Amino acid sequence: MSLADDRPSETVIDGAAFDAEEERHARAKRLEAVGKWALPTIVVVLTLYGWDRVVAINHIPHYILPSPGLVAETLVKDWGTLFPSMLVTLKITLMALSVAVIGGVALAILFTQSKFAEMAFFPYAVILQVTPIVSVAPLIFIYVDNRIVALLICAWVVAFFPILANTTLGLKSADHNLRDLMTIYRASRWQRLRYLQLPSALPYFLGGLRIAGGLSLIGAVVAEYVAGTGGIGSGLAFRILEAGYRLNIPRMFAALFLIAFLGVVIFMVTTALNWFLLHKWHESAVKRDV
Amino acid sequence: MAREIRPLGERPAILRMQSVDKTFNGQVHALRRMSLTVNEGDLISLLGPSGCGKSTALRLIAGLMRPTAGRIIWEGGQGTDDLGVVFQEPTLMPWATVLQNVWLPFRLRGQSLASVRGRIEEVLALVGLENFAGSYPRELSGGMKMRVSIARALVTNPRLILMDEPFAALDEITRQKLNNDLLTLKAQIGCTIIFVTHSVFESVFLSDRILVMAPRPGRVVKELTLDEPYPRGLAFRTSAKYGEIARETSEALMEAMGEEEAHA
């Protein structure tokens, strides 16, 4: 009986306790909303400040490590050379990405329409993907006269595989019952593709696009490095090489910053596209309302 | 569009299965000598445990596979819109709104949304979803998704509707509600339904004919006819007759299962 004696006569969970809990949730949510932007900003500012201090305190010469201020200054001063170079790199990247999208999706459709086509050509796609572009690029530059086209081919080879692989997977992962329904309603091949397979593949394709966006930039930059400073190419990678030869380290950093900036912009655009196309129906993009 | 439902003995046949056999890989006997005449206005339940060939029978009728032996005959030939199908899952296109999902059978025939919108809205009203035409499937509850699926099967006014355990994944309360609504719907439009289920009570409540099936090999072991008038409601659910038929059905099932165990 002693056990029962220790217990209070009743335990009350009153309304007010729950309200306090909800209040805490709401506060945490508000804090998170601010932190989402404030935290990364603070980290970036601290990093830049730390970098600046390291350079200043250790008297590191600018041809070894320029201070962030000097990099920014160079960015403004050399804008006339750097900006056109950025446009060149951006152009190659976007063209390669477009060709990768068209080629990747077209091949994926071909693969799902014909098993034999997939059996015959898929190994080539894999070989293209696993062979490091740096080792193939010199050959491409030997055989292709037009340098822009050669750059494009390099960037395309790197970028197209994720689109091909993801889209193929997506086209094949249409719901089985919906496929049966298409058969029952005697849908044509084209209708099946248009109304069932392509929409089913969209989330997969967009996932591939996000990867391919970054890869096409990498492809474009790598190809430019391989092409070297000998030709007419004048993209950002060319500027980095050129500045390196002249020990113009601040300009190297400025060009590097622009490449990173391009990468971030491409990522943001593909992410926004992903949200725009999927937020109404796909789990990955739907906000959960708790 | 409503068809009149005639009394059980006077209904014209629309589909005949004549000793249909289905064997997978030449070994697994999924269905043995199944014969069935489906008459206009029937609500036939195929009742049995998993592996009894009830879904196989449905897929054969749907034309999703061909019989190994035997024949399936559509009286008066089979047209493109003779069949409506409801699967166990709602099987909606998640990227399309309710309206677009129900539009699908028409769309595949090349009919524009504008030309069939009236019909789609009519069917959505029948299943009680007239206010959800613009919603996406993920915004709907399980029961509502199933209603969309039923609307899609009904929209072409098919001669025969196949339902493959459509309410099995729903909770008991929603399931009862949908069972009631299905009967109301059937009385309104006079459709013919083959309903696959593993619930004795569901089959007794819904059907005017029950085919009890048993596995290994999948076959029909008993056919029961229920001449109980529609609409059926709570009164029927709690009546002595209901209990009697449910017992008879369960016994047939148990007998068939026991036979199988004796074989094993």
Coordinates of C-alpha atoms in Angstrom, one line a residue:
Chain A
M1 CA 0.0 0.0 0.0
S2 CA 3.0 2.3 0.5
L3 CA 3.4 2.7 -3.3
A4 CA -0.1 4.2 -3.6
D5 CA 0.6 6.5 -0.6
D6 CA 3.5 8.1 -2.4
R7 CA 1.4 9.1 -5.4
P8 CA -0.4 12.5 -5.6
S9 CA -4.1 12.1 -5.5
E10 CA -4.3 13.4 -9.0
T11 CA -2.1 14.5 -11.9
V12 CA -3.4 17.5 -13.8
I13 CA -2.3 18.4 -17.3
D14 CA -3.9 21.7 -17.8
G15 CA -4.4 23.8 -20.9
A16 CA -1.8 26.4 -20.0
A17 CA 1.0 23.9 -20.0
F18 CA 0.3 23.1 -23.7
D19 CA 0.2 26.7 -24.6
A20 CA 3.6 27.3 -23.2
E21 CA 4.8 24.4 -25.3
E22 CA 3.3 25.8 -28.5
E23 CA 4.9 29.2 -27.6
R24 CA 8.3 27.5 -27.5
H25 CA 7.7 25.9 -30.8
A26 CA 6.7 29.2 -32.4
R27 CA 9.8 30.9 -30.9
A28 CA 12.1 28.1 -32.2
K29 CA 10.6 28.5 -35.6
R30 CA 11.1 32.3 -35.7
L31 CA 14.7 31.8 -34.5
E32 CA 15.3 29.2 -37.2
A33 CA 13.9 31.5 -39.9
V34 CA 16.4 34.3 -38.9
G35 CA 19.2 31.9 -38.3
K36 CA 18.8 30.4 -41.8
W37 CA 20.1 33.6 -43.3
A38 CA 22.0 35.2 -40.4
L39 CA 24.2 32.2 -39.6
P40 CA 25.8 31.6 -43.0
T41 CA 26.3 35.4 -43.4
I42 CA 28.1 35.6 -40.0
V43 CA 30.3 32.6 -40.9
V44 CA 31.3 34.1 -44.3
V45 CA 32.1 37.5 -42.6
L46 CA 34.2 35.8 -39.9
T47 CA 36.1 33.7 -42.6
L48 CA 36.9 36.8 -44.6
Y49 CA 38.0 38.7 -41.5
G50 CA 40.2 35.8 -40.4
W51 CA 41.7 35.5 -43.9
D52 CA 42.4 39.3 -43.9
R53 CA 44.0 39.1 -40.4
V54 CA 46.2 36.1 -41.3
V55 CA 47.5 38.0 -44.3
A56 CA 48.1 41.2 -42.5
I57 CA 49.6 39.8 -39.3
N58 CA 52.0 37.4 -41.1
H59 CA 52.9 40.0 -43.8
I60 CA 52.1 37.5 -46.5
P61 CA 53.0 39.0 -49.9
H62 CA 50.1 39.4 -52.3
Y63 CA 51.7 37.2 -54.9
I64 CA 51.4 34.3 -52.4
L65 CA 48.1 35.0 -50.7
P66 CA 46.2 38.3 -51.5
S67 CA 43.9 39.7 -48.8
P68 CA 40.2 39.5 -49.6
G69 CA 40.2 43.3 -50.0
L70 CA 42.8 43.1 -52.7
V71 CA 40.8 40.3 -54.5
A72 CA 37.7 42.5 -54.4
E73 CA 39.7 45.4 -55.7
T74 CA 41.2 43.3 -58.5
L75 CA 37.7 42.0 -59.4
V76 CA 36.5 45.6 -59.9
K77 CA 39.7 46.8 -61.6
D78 CA 39.9 43.8 -64.0
W79 CA 36.2 43.7 -64.6
G80 CA 36.7 44.6 -68.2
T81 CA 38.7 41.4 -68.9
L82 CA 37.1 39.1 -66.4
F83 CA 33.5 39.8 -67.2
P84 CA 33.7 38.9 -71.0
S85 CA 35.7 35.8 -69.9
M86 CA 32.9 34.9 -67.5
L87 CA 30.4 35.2 -70.4
V88 CA 32.5 32.9 -72.5
T89 CA 32.6 30.2 -69.8
L90 CA 28.9 30.7 -69.1
K91 CA 28.1 30.4 -72.8
I92 CA 30.0 27.1 -73.1
T93 CA 28.5 25.8 -69.9
L94 CA 24.9 26.5 -70.9
M95 CA 25.4 25.2 -74.5
A96 CA 26.9 22.0 -73.1
L97 CA 24.1 21.7 -70.6
S98 CA 21.5 22.2 -73.3
V99 CA 23.0 19.6 -75.6
A100 CA 23.4 17.3 -72.6
V101 CA 19.7 17.7 -71.8
I102 CA 18.6 17.1 -75.4
G103 CA 20.9 14.2 -75.9
G104 CA 20.4 12.7 -72.5
V105 CA 16.6 12.8 -72.7
A106 CA 16.5 11.6 -76.3
L107 CA 18.8 8.7 -75.5
A108 CA 16.8 7.8 -72.4
I109 CA 13.6 7.8 -74.4
L110 CA 15.3 5.6 -77.1
F111 CA 16.5 3.2 -74.3
T112 CA 13.1 2.8 -72.8
Q113 CA 11.4 2.4 -76.2
S114 CA 13.8 -0.3 -77.4
K115 CA 15.6 -2.8 -75.1
F116 CA 18.0 -3.6 -77.9
A117 CA 19.1 0.0 -78.3
E118 CA 19.8 0.1 -74.5
M119 CA 21.8 -3.2 -74.6
A120 CA 23.8 -1.9 -77.6
F121 CA 24.6 1.6 -76.5
F122 CA 24.5 1.7 -72.7
P123 CA 28.1 0.4 -72.4
Y124 CA 29.3 3.4 -74.5
A125 CA 27.5 5.8 -72.2
V126 CA 29.2 4.2 -69.2
I127 CA 32.6 4.2 -70.9
L128 CA 32.2 7.9 -71.8
Q129 CA 31.2 8.6 -68.2
V130 CA 34.0 6.7 -66.4
T131 CA 36.9 7.8 -68.6
P132 CA 38.3 11.0 -67.0
I133 CA 37.7 13.9 -69.3
V134 CA 41.2 15.3 -68.8
S135 CA 42.6 12.2 -70.5
V136 CA 40.2 12.4 -73.5
A137 CA 40.2 16.1 -74.0
P138 CA 43.6 16.4 -75.7
L139 CA 42.4 13.9 -78.4
I140 CA 39.2 15.9 -78.9
F141 CA 41.3 19.0 -79.4
I142 CA 43.4 17.2 -82.0
Y143 CA 40.5 15.9 -84.0
V144 CA 38.1 18.9 -83.7
D145 CA 39.3 22.1 -85.4
N146 CA 36.8 24.4 -84.0
R147 CA 37.8 25.2 -80.5
I148 CA 34.4 26.2 -79.3
V149 CA 32.9 22.9 -80.6
A150 CA 35.8 21.0 -78.9
L151 CA 35.1 22.7 -75.6
L152 CA 31.5 22.0 -76.0
I153 CA 32.1 18.3 -76.6
C154 CA 34.2 18.0 -73.5
A155 CA 31.6 19.7 -71.3
W156 CA 28.9 17.6 -72.8
V157 CA 30.7 14.3 -72.2
V158 CA 30.9 15.2 -68.5
A159 CA 27.4 16.5 -68.1
F160 CA 25.2 14.2 -70.1
F161 CA 25.4 10.9 -68.1
P162 CA 23.5 11.9 -65.0
I163 CA 20.7 13.2 -67.2
L164 CA 20.7 10.0 -69.2
A165 CA 20.9 7.7 -66.2
N166 CA 18.3 9.6 -64.1
T167 CA 15.8 10.0 -67.0
T168 CA 16.1 6.4 -68.0
L169 CA 15.4 5.4 -64.4
G170 CA 12.5 7.8 -64.2
L171 CA 10.9 6.7 -67.4
K172 CA 11.0 3.1 -66.2
S173 CA 9.6 3.8 -62.8
A174 CA 6.0 4.8 -63.8
D175 CA 3.4 3.2 -61.6
H176 CA 2.6 -0.4 -62.6
N177 CA -1.2 0.0 -62.2
L178 CA -1.2 3.2 -64.3
R179 CA 0.7 1.3 -67.0
D180 CA -2.0 -1.4 -66.9
L181 CA -4.6 1.4 -67.1
M182 CA -3.0 2.7 -70.2
T183 CA -3.1 -0.8 -71.7
I184 CA -6.8 -1.2 -70.8
Y185 CA -7.6 2.1 -72.4
R186 CA -5.5 1.1 -75.4
A187 CA -3.1 4.1 -75.2
S188 CA -0.6 4.4 -78.1
R189 CA 3.1 4.3 -77.4
W190 CA 3.3 8.1 -77.8
Q191 CA 0.3 8.6 -75.4
R192 CA 1.9 6.4 -72.9
L193 CA 5.1 8.4 -73.1
R194 CA 3.5 11.7 -73.1
Y195 CA 0.9 11.2 -70.4
L196 CA 2.6 8.7 -68.1
Q197 CA 6.3 8.1 -68.6
L198 CA 7.5 11.7 -69.1
P199 CA 5.7 13.1 -66.1
S200 CA 6.8 10.2 -64.0
A201 CA 10.4 10.9 -65.1
L202 CA 10.3 14.6 -64.4
P203 CA 11.5 14.5 -60.7
Y204 CA 14.3 12.1 -61.7
F205 CA 15.3 14.3 -64.7
L206 CA 15.4 17.4 -62.5
G207 CA 17.7 15.6 -60.0
G208 CA 19.9 14.7 -62.9
L209 CA 19.8 18.3 -64.2
R210 CA 21.0 19.7 -60.9
I211 CA 24.1 17.4 -61.0
A212 CA 24.6 18.0 -64.7
G213 CA 24.5 21.8 -64.2
G214 CA 27.5 21.7 -61.9
L215 CA 29.3 19.1 -64.1
S216 CA 28.9 21.1 -67.3
L217 CA 30.7 24.0 -65.6
I218 CA 33.4 21.6 -64.4
G219 CA 33.6 20.2 -68.0
A220 CA 33.9 23.6 -69.5
V221 CA 36.6 24.7 -67.1
V222 CA 38.6 21.5 -67.4
A223 CA 38.4 21.6 -71.2
E224 CA 39.7 25.1 -71.2
Y225 CA 42.6 24.1 -69.0
V226 CA 43.5 21.3 -71.4
A227 CA 43.1 23.7 -74.4
G228 CA 45.7 25.9 -72.7
T229 CA 46.6 29.4 -73.4
G230 CA 47.6 28.9 -77.0
G231 CA 44.3 29.5 -78.7
I232 CA 41.6 32.0 -79.0
G233 CA 39.7 30.7 -76.0
S234 CA 39.3 33.4 -73.3
G235 CA 37.1 31.9 -70.6
L236 CA 37.7 32.2 -66.9
A237 CA 39.9 29.1 -66.8
F238 CA 42.1 30.7 -69.5
R239 CA 42.3 33.8 -67.3
I240 CA 43.4 31.8 -64.3
L241 CA 46.2 30.1 -66.3
E242 CA 47.3 33.3 -67.8
A243 CA 47.3 35.1 -64.4
G244 CA 49.2 32.2 -63.0
Y245 CA 52.0 32.5 -65.5
R246 CA 52.3 36.2 -64.7
L247 CA 52.1 35.6 -60.9
N248 CA 49.1 37.8 -60.8
I249 CA 47.6 35.8 -57.9
P250 CA 44.9 38.4 -57.0
R251 CA 43.4 38.0 -60.5
M252 CA 43.6 34.2 -60.1
F253 CA 41.5 34.5 -57.0
A254 CA 39.1 37.0 -58.6
A255 CA 38.5 34.6 -61.6
L256 CA 38.2 31.7 -59.2
F257 CA 35.5 33.7 -57.3
L258 CA 33.6 34.2 -60.5
I259 CA 33.7 30.5 -61.4
A260 CA 32.4 29.6 -57.9
F261 CA 29.7 32.3 -58.3
L262 CA 28.6 30.8 -61.7
G263 CA 28.4 27.4 -60.1
V264 CA 26.2 28.8 -57.3
V265 CA 23.9 30.6 -59.7
I266 CA 23.5 27.5 -61.8
F267 CA 22.7 25.5 -58.7
M268 CA 20.2 28.0 -57.6
V269 CA 18.5 28.2 -61.0
T270 CA 18.1 24.5 -61.2
T271 CA 16.8 24.3 -57.6
A272 CA 14.3 27.0 -58.4
L273 CA 13.2 25.1 -61.5
N274 CA 12.9 22.0 -59.5
W275 CA 10.6 23.7 -57.0
F276 CA 8.6 25.5 -59.7
L277 CA 7.8 22.3 -61.5
L278 CA 7.3 20.0 -58.6
H279 CA 5.9 21.9 -55.6
K280 CA 2.3 21.2 -56.4
W281 CA 2.5 17.5 -56.4
H282 CA 5.9 15.8 -55.7
E283 CA 6.8 14.7 -52.2
S284 CA 10.4 16.0 -52.5
A285 CA 9.2 19.6 -53.1
V286 CA 6.0 19.7 -51.0
K287 CA 6.2 21.6 -47.7
R288 CA 4.8 19.5 -44.9
D289 CA 2.2 21.4 -42.9
V290 CA 2.6 20.0 -39.3
Chain B
M1 CA -27.1 7.6 -68.9
A2 CA -28.7 5.4 -66.2
R3 CA -29.5 1.8 -67.2
E4 CA -32.4 0.0 -65.7
I5 CA -31.5 -3.1 -63.6
R6 CA -33.7 -6.0 -64.3
P7 CA -34.4 -8.9 -61.8
L8 CA -31.7 -11.5 -61.5
G9 CA -33.1 -14.1 -63.9
E10 CA -33.9 -11.7 -66.8
R11 CA -30.6 -10.0 -67.3
P12 CA -28.9 -10.2 -70.7
A13 CA -25.4 -11.6 -70.6
I14 CA -22.5 -9.2 -71.5
L15 CA -19.5 -11.4 -70.9
R16 CA -18.8 -15.2 -70.7
M17 CA -15.8 -17.0 -69.4
Q18 CA -15.7 -20.6 -70.7
S19 CA -13.5 -22.9 -68.7
V20 CA -10.7 -20.5 -68.6
D21 CA -7.3 -21.7 -67.5
K22 CA -4.2 -19.7 -66.7
T23 CA -0.8 -21.3 -66.0
F24 CA 2.3 -19.3 -65.3
N25 CA 5.6 -20.6 -66.7
G26 CA 3.9 -23.9 -67.5
Q27 CA 3.9 -24.7 -63.7
V28 CA 1.9 -22.5 -61.5
H29 CA -1.7 -23.2 -62.0
A30 CA -3.2 -19.7 -61.2
L31 CA -6.7 -20.5 -62.4
R32 CA -8.4 -23.8 -63.3
R33 CA -11.4 -24.1 -65.5
M34 CA -13.2 -21.0 -64.5
S35 CA -16.6 -20.4 -66.0
L36 CA -18.7 -17.3 -65.4
T37 CA -21.4 -15.5 -67.1
V38 CA -21.6 -11.8 -66.3
N39 CA -25.1 -10.4 -66.8
E40 CA -26.0 -6.7 -67.2
G41 CA -26.6 -5.2 -63.8
D42 CA -24.8 -7.9 -61.8
L43 CA -22.6 -7.2 -58.8
I44 CA -20.4 -10.2 -58.6
S45 CA -17.9 -10.8 -55.9
L46 CA -14.8 -13.0 -56.3
L47 CA -14.1 -13.9 -52.8
G48 CA -11.1 -15.9 -51.6
P49 CA -7.7 -15.8 -49.8
S50 CA -4.6 -14.6 -51.6
G51 CA -3.4 -16.9 -54.4
C52 CA -6.9 -18.1 -55.2
G53 CA -6.7 -16.6 -58.7
K54 CA -9.2 -13.8 -58.2
S55 CA -6.9 -11.1 -59.4
T56 CA -5.8 -13.3 -62.2
A57 CA -9.4 -13.7 -63.3
L58 CA -9.8 -9.9 -63.2
R59 CA -6.6 -9.4 -65.3
L60 CA -7.8 -11.9 -67.8
I61 CA -11.1 -10.1 -68.2
A62 CA -9.3 -6.8 -68.4
G63 CA -7.3 -8.2 -71.3
L64 CA -4.0 -7.6 -69.5
M65 CA -3.1 -11.2 -70.1
R66 CA -4.4 -14.0 -72.3
P67 CA -5.8 -17.3 -71.0
T68 CA -3.7 -20.4 -71.4
A69 CA -6.9 -22.3 -72.4
G70 CA -10.6 -21.6 -72.6
R71 CA -12.3 -18.5 -73.9
I72 CA -13.5 -15.1 -72.8
I73 CA -16.4 -13.8 -74.9
W74 CA -17.8 -10.3 -75.0
E75 CA -21.4 -10.3 -76.1
G76 CA -21.7 -7.8 -79.0
G77 CA -18.0 -7.4 -79.2
Q78 CA -15.7 -5.3 -77.0
G79 CA -15.4 -1.6 -77.6
T80 CA -12.6 0.7 -76.3
D81 CA -14.8 2.1 -73.5
D82 CA -16.5 -1.1 -72.4
L83 CA -14.2 -1.4 -69.3
G84 CA -13.6 0.6 -66.2
V85 CA -11.0 -0.5 -63.7
V86 CA -10.5 0.4 -60.0
F87 CA -7.3 -1.0 -58.5
Q88 CA -6.4 -1.6 -54.9
E89 CA -4.5 1.6 -54.8
P90 CA -6.2 4.8 -56.1
T91 CA -3.6 4.8 -59.0
L92 CA -4.0 8.5 -59.7
M93 CA -1.5 10.6 -61.6
P94 CA 0.0 12.7 -58.8
W95 CA 1.0 15.5 -61.2
A96 CA -2.5 15.9 -62.4
T97 CA -5.6 17.5 -60.7
V98 CA -8.7 15.4 -59.9
L99 CA -10.3 16.8 -63.1
Q100 CA -7.4 15.9 -65.3
N101 CA -7.2 12.4 -63.7
V102 CA -10.9 11.7 -64.5
W103 CA -10.3 13.2 -68.0
L104 CA -7.7 10.5 -68.8
P105 CA -9.9 7.9 -70.5
F106 CA -11.4 10.6 -72.8
R107 CA -8.0 12.2 -73.3
L108 CA -6.6 8.9 -74.6
R109 CA -9.4 8.9 -77.2
G110 CA -8.4 12.4 -78.3
Q111 CA -11.3 14.2 -76.7
S112 CA -10.6 17.7 -75.4
L113 CA -11.3 18.7 -71.8
A114 CA -13.8 21.3 -73.0
S115 CA -15.9 18.7 -74.8
V116 CA -16.2 16.3 -71.9
R117 CA -16.0 18.7 -68.9
G118 CA -19.8 18.4 -68.3
R119 CA -19.6 14.7 -68.1
I120 CA -16.6 14.7 -65.8
E121 CA -18.3 17.2 -63.4
E122 CA -21.4 15.1 -63.4
V123 CA -19.5 12.0 -62.4
L124 CA -17.5 13.9 -59.8
A125 CA -20.8 15.0 -58.3
L126 CA -22.0 11.4 -58.3
V127 CA -19.0 10.4 -56.1
G128 CA -19.4 13.5 -54.0
L129 CA -16.3 15.3 -55.1
E130 CA -17.7 18.2 -57.1
N131 CA -15.8 20.7 -55.0
F132 CA -12.4 19.0 -55.5
A133 CA -12.0 19.2 -59.3
G134 CA -8.9 21.4 -58.9
S135 CA -7.2 19.5 -56.1
Y136 CA -4.2 17.4 -56.5
P137 CA -4.3 13.8 -55.2
R138 CA -1.9 14.4 -52.4
E139 CA -4.3 16.9 -50.9
L140 CA -7.1 14.2 -50.6
S141 CA -7.7 11.6 -48.0
G142 CA -7.4 7.9 -48.9
G143 CA -11.2 7.5 -49.2
M144 CA -11.4 10.6 -51.4
K145 CA -8.6 9.3 -53.7
M146 CA -10.6 6.1 -54.1
R147 CA -13.6 8.0 -55.1
V148 CA -11.6 9.8 -57.8
S149 CA -10.5 6.4 -59.0
I150 CA -14.1 5.2 -59.1
A151 CA -15.1 8.4 -60.9
R152 CA -12.4 7.7 -63.5
A153 CA -13.7 4.2 -64.0
L154 CA -17.3 5.4 -64.4
V155 CA -16.8 8.4 -66.6
T156 CA -17.0 6.6 -69.9
N157 CA -20.1 4.8 -68.8
P158 CA -18.5 1.4 -69.3
R159 CA -20.5 -1.9 -69.7
L160 CA -18.4 -3.5 -67.1
I161 CA -16.4 -2.2 -64.1
L162 CA -13.7 -4.3 -62.5
M163 CA -12.7 -3.6 -58.9
D164 CA -9.6 -5.3 -57.5
E165 CA -9.9 -5.1 -53.7
P166 CA -10.6 -1.3 -54.0
F167 CA -11.3 -0.7 -50.3
A168 CA -8.9 -3.2 -48.7
A169 CA -6.4 -0.5 -47.7
L170 CA -8.9 1.8 -46.1
D171 CA -10.0 1.9 -42.5
E172 CA -13.2 0.0 -41.5
I173 CA -15.3 3.1 -41.1
T174 CA -14.3 4.6 -44.5
R175 CA -14.7 1.2 -46.1
Q176 CA -18.3 0.9 -44.9
K177 CA -19.1 4.4 -46.1
L178 CA -17.7 3.6 -49.5
N179 CA -19.6 0.3 -49.6
N180 CA -22.8 2.1 -49.0
D181 CA -22.0 4.8 -51.5
L182 CA -21.1 2.1 -54.1
L183 CA -24.5 0.6 -53.8
T184 CA -26.2 4.0 -54.1
L185 CA -24.1 4.7 -57.1
K186 CA -25.0 1.3 -58.6
A187 CA -28.7 1.9 -58.1
Q188 CA -28.4 5.4 -59.7
I189 CA -26.5 4.4 -62.9
G190 CA -27.2 0.7 -63.1
C191 CA -23.6 -0.4 -63.8
T192 CA -22.3 -4.0 -63.8
I193 CA -19.4 -4.7 -61.4
I194 CA -17.0 -7.5 -60.7
F195 CA -15.6 -6.9 -57.3
V196 CA -12.6 -8.8 -55.9
T197 CA -12.4 -9.0 -52.2
H198 CA -11.0 -11.1 -49.3
S199 CA -13.7 -9.9 -46.9
V200 CA -16.6 -12.2 -46.4
F201 CA -18.7 -9.4 -45.0
E202 CA -18.0 -7.0 -47.7
S203 CA -18.9 -9.5 -50.4
V204 CA -22.2 -10.5 -48.7
F205 CA -23.2 -6.9 -48.2
L206 CA -22.5 -5.8 -51.8
S207 CA -23.1 -8.7 -54.1
D208 CA -26.0 -10.4 -55.7
R209 CA -23.7 -13.2 -56.7
I210 CA -20.6 -14.5 -54.7
L211 CA -18.0 -16.8 -56.2
V212 CA -16.0 -18.4 -53.5
M213 CA -12.5 -19.2 -54.7
A214 CA -9.7 -21.4 -53.3
P215 CA -6.0 -21.5 -54.0
R216 CA -3.6 -24.0 -55.5
P217 CA -4.9 -24.3 -58.1
G218 CA -7.0 -21.2 -58.2
R219 CA -10.6 -22.2 -58.7
V220 CA -14.2 -21.5 -58.0
V221 CA -15.5 -23.8 -55.3
K222 CA -19.0 -22.4 -54.7
E223 CA -21.4 -19.9 -56.2
L224 CA -24.0 -18.2 -54.0
T225 CA -26.9 -16.1 -55.2
L226 CA -28.3 -13.4 -53.0
D227 CA -31.7 -12.2 -54.0
E228 CA -31.7 -9.4 -51.5
P229 CA -33.1 -6.1 -52.9
Y230 CA -31.0 -3.0 -53.2
P231 CA -30.5 -0.5 -51.6
R232 CA -29.1 -2.4 -48.7
G233 CA -28.4 -0.6 -45.5
L234 CA -27.8 -1.0 -41.8
A235 CA -30.9 -3.1 -41.5
F236 CA -29.5 -5.7 -43.9
R237 CA -26.1 -5.6 -42.2
T238 CA -27.7 -6.6 -38.9
S239 CA -30.3 -9.0 -40.3
A240 CA -30.5 -12.7 -39.7
K241 CA -30.3 -13.4 -43.4
Y242 CA -27.0 -11.5 -43.7
G243 CA -25.5 -13.6 -40.9
E244 CA -26.8 -16.8 -42.5
I245 CA -25.3 -16.0 -45.9
A246 CA -22.0 -14.9 -44.2
R247 CA -21.9 -18.2 -42.4
E248 CA -22.6 -20.2 -45.5
T249 CA -19.9 -18.3 -47.3
S250 CA -17.3 -18.7 -44.6
E251 CA -18.0 -22.4 -44.4
A252 CA -17.5 -22.8 -48.1
L253 CA -14.2 -20.9 -47.7
M254 CA -13.1 -23.0 -44.7
E255 CA -14.0 -26.2 -46.5
A256 CA -11.9 -25.3 -49.5
M257 CA -9.0 -24.3 -47.3
G258 CA -9.3 -27.5 -45.3
E259 CA -9.3 -29.5 -48.5
E260 CA -6.1 -27.8 -49.4
E261 CA -4.5 -28.6 -46.1
A262 CA -5.5 -32.2 -46.4
H263 CA -3.8 -32.3 -49.9
A264 CA -0.6 -30.8 -48.5

